[in-house]
Amino acid sequence: AQSVAQPEDQVNVAEGNPLTVKCTYSVSGNPYLFWYVQYPNRGLQFLLKYITGDNLVKGSYGFEAEFNKSQTSFHLKKPSALVSDSALYFCAVGSGGYNKLIFGAGTRLAVHP
Amino acid sequence: SQTIHQWPATLVQPVGSPLSLECTVEGTSNPNLYWYRQAAGRGLQLLFYSIGIDQISSEVPQNLSASRPQDRQFILSSKKLLLSDSGFYLCAWSVPGVGGETQYFGPGTRLLVL
């Protein structure tokens, strides 16, 4: 069965510092991995995804994520955090057909001035 | 460009009343469509997905049903709401494919059952 774990409920970062939001996954077969961001009372916005190819994926708003097959991880990173990055971040995994995704519980990112 | 709409944005309903939430997609044909529920501002649970008109799969047995009467219209319904149906309901679409296609989400409907 597919599963996703986001081990941190909340991540606190000072503005200008690098940020990392962690995600690990479990699937049978090759994974499709996604990161989404959600602002209060809004739908989810797509940030980036890994399907195949280069392990380092670059996405919207300066975010990137690295696929690590041996560690089954897909951590989200940004070199310099902004206060406006404060939001709820979701990792999701899919495998095989039908495009069904399993979402993690979410990590709340708080960037302090 | 593609756009996804959901309405209403907010809904307060008494226990036992019926429910109908609507989702429509513009700018694409034959999309895959999805209904999710998000409880307490956290994880998303896939409720239904559809690969075509009248082709709907249920992921979780529950008090809800879904219908797709037109290619770009997806409706979430209930005959009698329960308190536990409260939550944030999100509709999403993706292009058809073999997996890995990005899902794009609508703005959501916040449902409060009293």
PDB file of C-alpha atoms in Angstrom:
ATOM      1  CA  ALA A   1       0.000   0.000   0.000  1.00  0.00           C
ATOM      2  CA  GLN A   2       1.138   3.543  -0.712  1.00  0.00           C
ATOM      3  CA  SER A   3       1.846   5.925   2.128  1.00  0.00           C
ATOM      4  CA  VAL A   4       3.401   9.311   2.749  1.00  0.00           C
ATOM      5  CA  ALA A   5       4.878  10.655   5.966  1.00  0.00           C
ATOM      6  CA  GLN A   6       5.554  14.270   6.820  1.00  0.00           C
ATOM      7  CA  PRO A   7       7.259  13.872  10.184  1.00  0.00           C
ATOM      8  CA  GLU A   8       7.027  17.513  11.268  1.00  0.00           C
ATOM      9  CA  ASP A   9       3.727  19.168  12.128  1.00  0.00           C
ATOM     10  CA  GLN A  10       5.378  22.563  12.019  1.00  0.00           C
ATOM     11  CA  VAL A  11       8.663  24.042  10.820  1.00  0.00           C
ATOM     12  CA  ASN A  12       9.830  27.437  12.064  1.00  0.00           C
ATOM     13  CA  VAL A  13      12.388  29.396  10.062  1.00  0.00           C
ATOM     14  CA  ALA A  14      13.751  32.925  10.203  1.00  0.00           C
ATOM     15  CA  GLU A  15      13.319  35.008   7.080  1.00  0.00           C
ATOM     16  CA  GLY A  16      16.353  34.734   4.837  1.00  0.00           C
ATOM     17  CA  ASN A  17      17.403  31.348   6.188  1.00  0.00           C
ATOM     18  CA  PRO A  18      17.179  28.142   4.169  1.00  0.00           C
ATOM     19  CA  LEU A  19      14.169  25.951   4.759  1.00  0.00           C
ATOM     20  CA  THR A  20      13.526  22.219   4.477  1.00  0.00           C
ATOM     21  CA  VAL A  21      10.183  20.442   4.741  1.00  0.00           C
ATOM     22  CA  LYS A  22      10.569  16.687   4.981  1.00  0.00           C
ATOM     23  CA  CYS A  23       8.672  13.943   3.192  1.00  0.00           C
ATOM     24  CA  THR A  24       9.198  10.192   3.030  1.00  0.00           C
ATOM     25  CA  TYR A  25       7.125   7.744   1.075  1.00  0.00           C
ATOM     26  CA  SER A  26       6.373   4.079   0.553  1.00  0.00           C
ATOM     27  CA  VAL A  27       5.138   2.663  -2.746  1.00  0.00           C
ATOM     28  CA  SER A  28       5.454  -0.498  -4.760  1.00  0.00           C
ATOM     29  CA  GLY A  29       6.833   0.451  -8.127  1.00  0.00           C
ATOM     30  CA  ASN A  30       8.154   3.768  -9.359  1.00  0.00           C
ATOM     31  CA  PRO A  31       6.723   6.746  -7.476  1.00  0.00           C
ATOM     32  CA  TYR A  32       5.285   9.987  -8.736  1.00  0.00           C
ATOM     33  CA  LEU A  33       5.947  12.636  -6.085  1.00  0.00           C
ATOM     34  CA  PHE A  34       4.330  16.032  -5.677  1.00  0.00           C
ATOM     35  CA  TRP A  35       4.487  19.080  -3.447  1.00  0.00           C
ATOM     36  CA  TYR A  36       1.521  21.394  -2.983  1.00  0.00           C
ATOM     37  CA  VAL A  37       1.037  24.529  -0.886  1.00  0.00           C
ATOM     38  CA  GLN A  38      -2.169  25.697   0.743  1.00  0.00           C
ATOM     39  CA  TYR A  39      -2.892  29.181   2.030  1.00  0.00           C
ATOM     40  CA  PRO A  40      -5.715  29.697   4.564  1.00  0.00           C
ATOM     41  CA  ASN A  41      -9.180  28.869   3.233  1.00  0.00           C
ATOM     42  CA  ARG A  42      -7.820  28.205  -0.252  1.00  0.00           C
ATOM     43  CA  GLY A  43      -7.385  25.204  -2.501  1.00  0.00           C
ATOM     44  CA  LEU A  44      -4.028  23.542  -3.019  1.00  0.00           C
ATOM     45  CA  GLN A  45      -1.504  25.075  -5.405  1.00  0.00           C
ATOM     46  CA  PHE A  46       0.922  22.857  -7.297  1.00  0.00           C
ATOM     47  CA  LEU A  47       4.609  23.576  -6.597  1.00  0.00           C
ATOM     48  CA  LEU A  48       6.582  20.817  -8.295  1.00  0.00           C
ATOM     49  CA  LYS A  49       6.696  17.121  -9.094  1.00  0.00           C
ATOM     50  CA  TYR A  50       9.093  14.277  -9.782  1.00  0.00           C
ATOM     51  CA  ILE A  51       8.193  11.666 -12.368  1.00  0.00           C
ATOM     52  CA  THR A  52      11.513  10.502 -13.730  1.00  0.00           C
ATOM     53  CA  GLY A  53      14.901  11.878 -14.720  1.00  0.00           C
ATOM     54  CA  ASP A  54      16.965  14.402 -12.782  1.00  0.00           C
ATOM     55  CA  ASN A  55      16.643  13.857  -9.039  1.00  0.00           C
ATOM     56  CA  LEU A  56      16.647  17.602  -8.347  1.00  0.00           C
ATOM     57  CA  VAL A  57      13.365  19.197  -9.362  1.00  0.00           C
ATOM     58  CA  LYS A  58      12.835  22.937  -9.493  1.00  0.00           C
ATOM     59  CA  GLY A  59       9.398  24.434  -9.076  1.00  0.00           C
ATOM     60  CA  SER A  60       7.426  27.586  -8.466  1.00  0.00           C
ATOM     61  CA  TYR A  61       8.408  30.473  -6.151  1.00  0.00           C
ATOM     62  CA  GLY A  62      12.040  29.326  -5.857  1.00  0.00           C
ATOM     63  CA  PHE A  63      11.245  25.946  -4.311  1.00  0.00           C
ATOM     64  CA  GLU A  64      13.068  22.754  -5.204  1.00  0.00           C
ATOM     65  CA  ALA A  65      12.981  19.147  -4.058  1.00  0.00           C
ATOM     66  CA  GLU A  66      15.373  16.253  -4.277  1.00  0.00           C
ATOM     67  CA  PHE A  67      14.260  12.717  -4.974  1.00  0.00           C
ATOM     68  CA  ASN A  68      16.328  10.212  -3.006  1.00  0.00           C
ATOM     69  CA  LYS A  69      15.425   6.658  -3.952  1.00  0.00           C
ATOM     70  CA  SER A  70      17.620   4.920  -1.363  1.00  0.00           C
ATOM     71  CA  GLN A  71      16.144   6.978   1.476  1.00  0.00           C
ATOM     72  CA  THR A  72      12.654   7.069  -0.087  1.00  0.00           C
ATOM     73  CA  SER A  73      12.536  10.787   0.533  1.00  0.00           C
ATOM     74  CA  PHE A  74      11.435  13.867  -1.368  1.00  0.00           C
ATOM     75  CA  HIS A  75      12.278  16.855   0.827  1.00  0.00           C
ATOM     76  CA  LEU A  76      11.186  20.348  -0.174  1.00  0.00           C
ATOM     77  CA  LYS A  77      13.804  23.090   0.046  1.00  0.00           C
ATOM     78  CA  LYS A  78      14.299  26.781  -0.544  1.00  0.00           C
ATOM     79  CA  PRO A  79      17.614  28.632  -0.138  1.00  0.00           C
ATOM     80  CA  SER A  80      16.134  31.781   1.427  1.00  0.00           C
ATOM     81  CA  ALA A  81      12.731  31.807   3.116  1.00  0.00           C
ATOM     82  CA  LEU A  82      10.236  34.644   2.819  1.00  0.00           C
ATOM     83  CA  VAL A  83       7.522  35.555   5.307  1.00  0.00           C
ATOM     84  CA  SER A  84       5.055  35.044   2.458  1.00  0.00           C
ATOM     85  CA  ASP A  85       6.130  31.369   2.266  1.00  0.00           C
ATOM     86  CA  SER A  86       4.251  30.760   5.518  1.00  0.00           C
ATOM     87  CA  ALA A  87       1.556  28.226   4.656  1.00  0.00           C
ATOM     88  CA  LEU A  88       0.596  24.553   4.859  1.00  0.00           C
ATOM     89  CA  TYR A  89       2.668  22.241   2.654  1.00  0.00           C
ATOM     90  CA  PHE A  90       1.579  18.830   1.424  1.00  0.00           C
ATOM     91  CA  CYS A  91       3.614  16.016  -0.048  1.00  0.00           C
ATOM     92  CA  ALA A  92       1.767  13.468  -2.192  1.00  0.00           C
ATOM     93  CA  VAL A  93       2.685  10.178  -3.863  1.00  0.00           C
ATOM     94  CA  GLY A  94       1.149   8.221  -6.688  1.00  0.00           C
ATOM     95  CA  SER A  95       2.116   5.039  -8.467  1.00  0.00           C
ATOM     96  CA  GLY A  96       0.819   3.205 -11.474  1.00  0.00           C
ATOM     97  CA  GLY A  97      -2.262   4.214 -13.393  1.00  0.00           C
ATOM     98  CA  TYR A  98      -5.446   6.121 -12.590  1.00  0.00           C
ATOM     99  CA  ASN A  99      -3.447   8.999 -11.127  1.00  0.00           C
ATOM    100  CA  LYS A 100      -4.659   8.486  -7.577  1.00  0.00           C
ATOM    101  CA  LEU A 101      -2.600  10.409  -5.053  1.00  0.00           C
ATOM    102  CA  ILE A 102      -2.018   9.769  -1.374  1.00  0.00           C
ATOM    103  CA  PHE A 103      -1.378  12.961   0.584  1.00  0.00           C
ATOM    104  CA  GLY A 104       0.676  13.434   3.709  1.00  0.00           C
ATOM    105  CA  ALA A 105      -0.825  15.072   6.785  1.00  0.00           C
ATOM    106  CA  GLY A 106       0.781  18.393   5.941  1.00  0.00           C
ATOM    107  CA  THR A 107       3.497  20.542   7.512  1.00  0.00           C
ATOM    108  CA  ARG A 108       2.830  24.074   8.618  1.00  0.00           C
ATOM    109  CA  LEU A 109       5.703  26.381   7.699  1.00  0.00           C
ATOM    110  CA  ALA A 110       6.076  29.557   9.740  1.00  0.00           C
ATOM    111  CA  VAL A 111       8.645  32.074   8.539  1.00  0.00           C
ATOM    112  CA  HIS A 112       9.409  34.763  11.112  1.00  0.00           C
ATOM    113  CA  PRO A 113      10.678  38.256  10.219  1.00  0.00           C
TER     114      PRO A 113
ATOM    115  CA  SER B   1      -6.150  28.267 -19.998  1.00  0.00           C
ATOM    116  CA  GLN B   2      -7.960  25.899 -17.693  1.00  0.00           C
ATOM    117  CA  THR B   3     -10.083  27.031 -14.772  1.00  0.00           C
ATOM    118  CA  ILE B   4     -11.860  25.079 -12.065  1.00  0.00           C
ATOM    119  CA  HIS B   5     -14.838  26.450 -10.169  1.00  0.00           C
ATOM    120  CA  GLN B   6     -16.555  25.261  -7.026  1.00  0.00           C
ATOM    121  CA  TRP B   7     -19.698  26.514  -5.375  1.00  0.00           C
ATOM    122  CA  PRO B   8     -20.895  27.426  -2.969  1.00  0.00           C
ATOM    123  CA  ALA B   9     -17.806  28.716  -1.179  1.00  0.00           C
ATOM    124  CA  THR B  10     -19.358  28.224   2.241  1.00  0.00           C
ATOM    125  CA  LEU B  11     -22.372  26.246   3.364  1.00  0.00           C
ATOM    126  CA  VAL B  12     -24.054  25.742   6.736  1.00  0.00           C
ATOM    127  CA  GLN B  13     -26.560  22.915   6.794  1.00  0.00           C
ATOM    128  CA  PRO B  14     -28.586  21.169   9.512  1.00  0.00           C
ATOM    129  CA  VAL B  15     -28.072  17.500  10.264  1.00  0.00           C
ATOM    130  CA  GLY B  16     -30.320  15.352   8.097  1.00  0.00           C
ATOM    131  CA  SER B  17     -30.609  17.854   5.254  1.00  0.00           C
ATOM    132  CA  PRO B  18     -29.516  17.064   1.670  1.00  0.00           C
ATOM    133  CA  LEU B  19     -26.302  18.306   0.080  1.00  0.00           C
ATOM    134  CA  SER B  20     -25.221  19.227  -3.408  1.00  0.00           C
ATOM    135  CA  LEU B  21     -21.787  20.670  -4.165  1.00  0.00           C
ATOM    136  CA  GLU B  22     -20.829  21.480  -7.709  1.00  0.00           C
ATOM    137  CA  CYS B  23     -17.521  21.580  -9.517  1.00  0.00           C
ATOM    138  CA  THR B  24     -16.965  22.617 -13.126  1.00  0.00           C
ATOM    139  CA  VAL B  25     -13.828  22.772 -15.238  1.00  0.00           C
ATOM    140  CA  GLU B  26     -13.274  25.068 -18.201  1.00  0.00           C
ATOM    141  CA  GLY B  27     -10.707  24.971 -20.956  1.00  0.00           C
ATOM    142  CA  THR B  28     -10.124  21.230 -21.209  1.00  0.00           C
ATOM    143  CA  SER B  29     -11.943  18.138 -22.437  1.00  0.00           C
ATOM    144  CA  ASN B  30     -12.410  14.729 -20.861  1.00  0.00           C
ATOM    145  CA  PRO B  31     -10.536  15.544 -17.668  1.00  0.00           C
ATOM    146  CA  ASN B  32     -10.117  13.174 -14.767  1.00  0.00           C
ATOM    147  CA  LEU B  33     -12.050  14.633 -11.854  1.00  0.00           C
ATOM    148  CA  TYR B  34     -11.602  14.149  -8.118  1.00  0.00           C
ATOM    149  CA  TRP B  35     -13.392  14.976  -4.869  1.00  0.00           C
ATOM    150  CA  TYR B  36     -11.352  15.269  -1.671  1.00  0.00           C
ATOM    151  CA  ARG B  37     -12.287  16.101   1.894  1.00  0.00           C
ATOM    152  CA  GLN B  38      -9.924  17.930   4.197  1.00  0.00           C
ATOM    153  CA  ALA B  39     -10.701  17.757   7.895  1.00  0.00           C
ATOM    154  CA  ALA B  40      -9.362  20.210  10.467  1.00  0.00           C
ATOM    155  CA  GLY B  41      -7.043  21.951   7.991  1.00  0.00           C
ATOM    156  CA  ARG B  42      -4.834  18.934   7.530  1.00  0.00           C
ATOM    157  CA  GLY B  43      -4.585  15.878   5.347  1.00  0.00           C
ATOM    158  CA  LEU B  44      -6.696  15.227   2.285  1.00  0.00           C
ATOM    159  CA  GLN B  45      -8.803  12.139   1.828  1.00  0.00           C
ATOM    160  CA  LEU B  46      -9.778  11.087  -1.690  1.00  0.00           C
ATOM    161  CA  LEU B  47     -13.527  10.479  -1.796  1.00  0.00           C
ATOM    162  CA  PHE B  48     -14.315   9.894  -5.477  1.00  0.00           C
ATOM    163  CA  TYR B  49     -12.601  10.030  -8.827  1.00  0.00           C
ATOM    164  CA  SER B  50     -13.984   9.925 -12.339  1.00  0.00           C
ATOM    165  CA  ILE B  51     -12.374   9.173 -15.689  1.00  0.00           C
ATOM    166  CA  GLY B  52     -15.473   9.994 -17.760  1.00  0.00           C
ATOM    167  CA  ILE B  53     -19.197  10.723 -17.790  1.00  0.00           C
ATOM    168  CA  ASP B  54     -21.036   8.367 -15.432  1.00  0.00           C
ATOM    169  CA  GLN B  55     -17.729   6.612 -14.631  1.00  0.00           C
ATOM    170  CA  ILE B  56     -17.125   7.149 -10.936  1.00  0.00           C
ATOM    171  CA  SER B  57     -15.130   5.217  -8.383  1.00  0.00           C
ATOM    172  CA  SER B  58     -15.662   5.536  -4.664  1.00  0.00           C
ATOM    173  CA  GLU B  59     -12.637   5.368  -2.450  1.00  0.00           C
ATOM    174  CA  VAL B  60     -14.258   5.437   0.964  1.00  0.00           C
ATOM    175  CA  PRO B  61     -17.663   4.004   1.890  1.00  0.00           C
ATOM    176  CA  GLN B  62     -19.658   6.786   3.448  1.00  0.00           C
ATOM    177  CA  ASN B  63     -22.692   8.990   3.462  1.00  0.00           C
ATOM    178  CA  LEU B  64     -21.776  10.741   0.217  1.00  0.00           C
ATOM    179  CA  SER B  65     -22.206  10.068  -3.483  1.00  0.00           C
ATOM    180  CA  ALA B  66     -20.862  11.658  -6.657  1.00  0.00           C
ATOM    181  CA  SER B  67     -22.180  12.100 -10.151  1.00  0.00           C
ATOM    182  CA  ARG B  68     -20.766  13.358 -13.435  1.00  0.00           C
ATOM    183  CA  PRO B  69     -23.681  14.265 -15.663  1.00  0.00           C
ATOM    184  CA  GLN B  70     -21.527  16.217 -18.135  1.00  0.00           C
ATOM    185  CA  ASP B  71     -17.908  15.961 -19.220  1.00  0.00           C
ATOM    186  CA  ARG B  72     -16.683  18.884 -17.126  1.00  0.00           C
ATOM    187  CA  GLN B  73     -19.177  18.794 -14.246  1.00  0.00           C
ATOM    188  CA  PHE B  74     -18.718  16.848 -11.041  1.00  0.00           C
ATOM    189  CA  ILE B  75     -21.296  16.877  -8.257  1.00  0.00           C
ATOM    190  CA  LEU B  76     -20.974  15.704  -4.670  1.00  0.00           C
ATOM    191  CA  SER B  77     -24.235  14.826  -2.940  1.00  0.00           C
ATOM    192  CA  SER B  78     -25.780  13.477   0.190  1.00  0.00           C
ATOM    193  CA  LYS B  79     -29.376  12.588   1.003  1.00  0.00           C
ATOM    194  CA  LYS B  80     -28.963  13.178   4.743  1.00  0.00           C
ATOM    195  CA  LEU B  81     -25.994  15.020   6.199  1.00  0.00           C
ATOM    196  CA  LEU B  82     -24.231  13.859   9.343  1.00  0.00           C
ATOM    197  CA  LEU B  83     -22.232  15.983  11.765  1.00  0.00           C
ATOM    198  CA  SER B  84     -19.123  14.104  10.628  1.00  0.00           C
ATOM    199  CA  ASP B  85     -19.633  15.392   7.070  1.00  0.00           C
ATOM    200  CA  SER B  86     -18.349  18.818   8.114  1.00  0.00           C
ATOM    201  CA  GLY B  87     -15.100  19.761   6.436  1.00  0.00           C
ATOM    202  CA  PHE B  88     -13.436  21.464   3.507  1.00  0.00           C
ATOM    203  CA  TYR B  89     -14.324  19.835   0.195  1.00  0.00           C
ATOM    204  CA  LEU B  90     -11.928  20.177  -2.685  1.00  0.00           C
ATOM    205  CA  CYS B  91     -12.462  19.313  -6.310  1.00  0.00           C
ATOM    206  CA  ALA B  92      -9.507  18.689  -8.606  1.00  0.00           C
ATOM    207  CA  TRP B  93      -8.883  17.845 -12.249  1.00  0.00           C
ATOM    208  CA  SER B  94      -6.058  16.358 -14.276  1.00  0.00           C
ATOM    209  CA  VAL B  95      -5.491  15.433 -17.879  1.00  0.00           C
ATOM    210  CA  PRO B  96      -6.042  11.739 -18.561  1.00  0.00           C
ATOM    211  CA  GLY B  97      -2.901   9.657 -18.631  1.00  0.00           C
ATOM    212  CA  VAL B  98      -1.020   6.681 -17.266  1.00  0.00           C
ATOM    213  CA  GLY B  99      -0.060   8.257 -13.961  1.00  0.00           C
ATOM    214  CA  GLY B 100       1.954  11.201 -12.725  1.00  0.00           C
ATOM    215  CA  GLU B 101      -0.319  13.868 -14.166  1.00  0.00           C
ATOM    216  CA  THR B 102      -0.612  16.973 -12.028  1.00  0.00           C
ATOM    217  CA  GLN B 103      -3.890  17.508 -10.224  1.00  0.00           C
ATOM    218  CA  TYR B 104      -5.167  21.095 -10.128  1.00  0.00           C
ATOM    219  CA  PHE B 105      -7.439  22.094  -7.307  1.00  0.00           C
ATOM    220  CA  GLY B 106     -10.440  24.345  -7.062  1.00  0.00           C
ATOM    221  CA  PRO B 107     -10.943  26.941  -4.316  1.00  0.00           C
ATOM    222  CA  GLY B 108     -12.927  24.561  -2.114  1.00  0.00           C
ATOM    223  CA  THR B 109     -16.262  24.549  -0.281  1.00  0.00           C
ATOM    224  CA  ARG B 110     -16.358  24.809   3.478  1.00  0.00           C
ATOM    225  CA  LEU B 111     -19.271  22.778   4.855  1.00  0.00           C
ATOM    226  CA  LEU B 112     -20.471  23.071   8.421  1.00  0.00           C
ATOM    227  CA  VAL B 113     -23.146  20.647   9.554  1.00  0.00           C
ATOM    228  CA  LEU B 114     -24.955  21.686  12.729  1.00  0.00           C
TER     229      LEU B 114
END
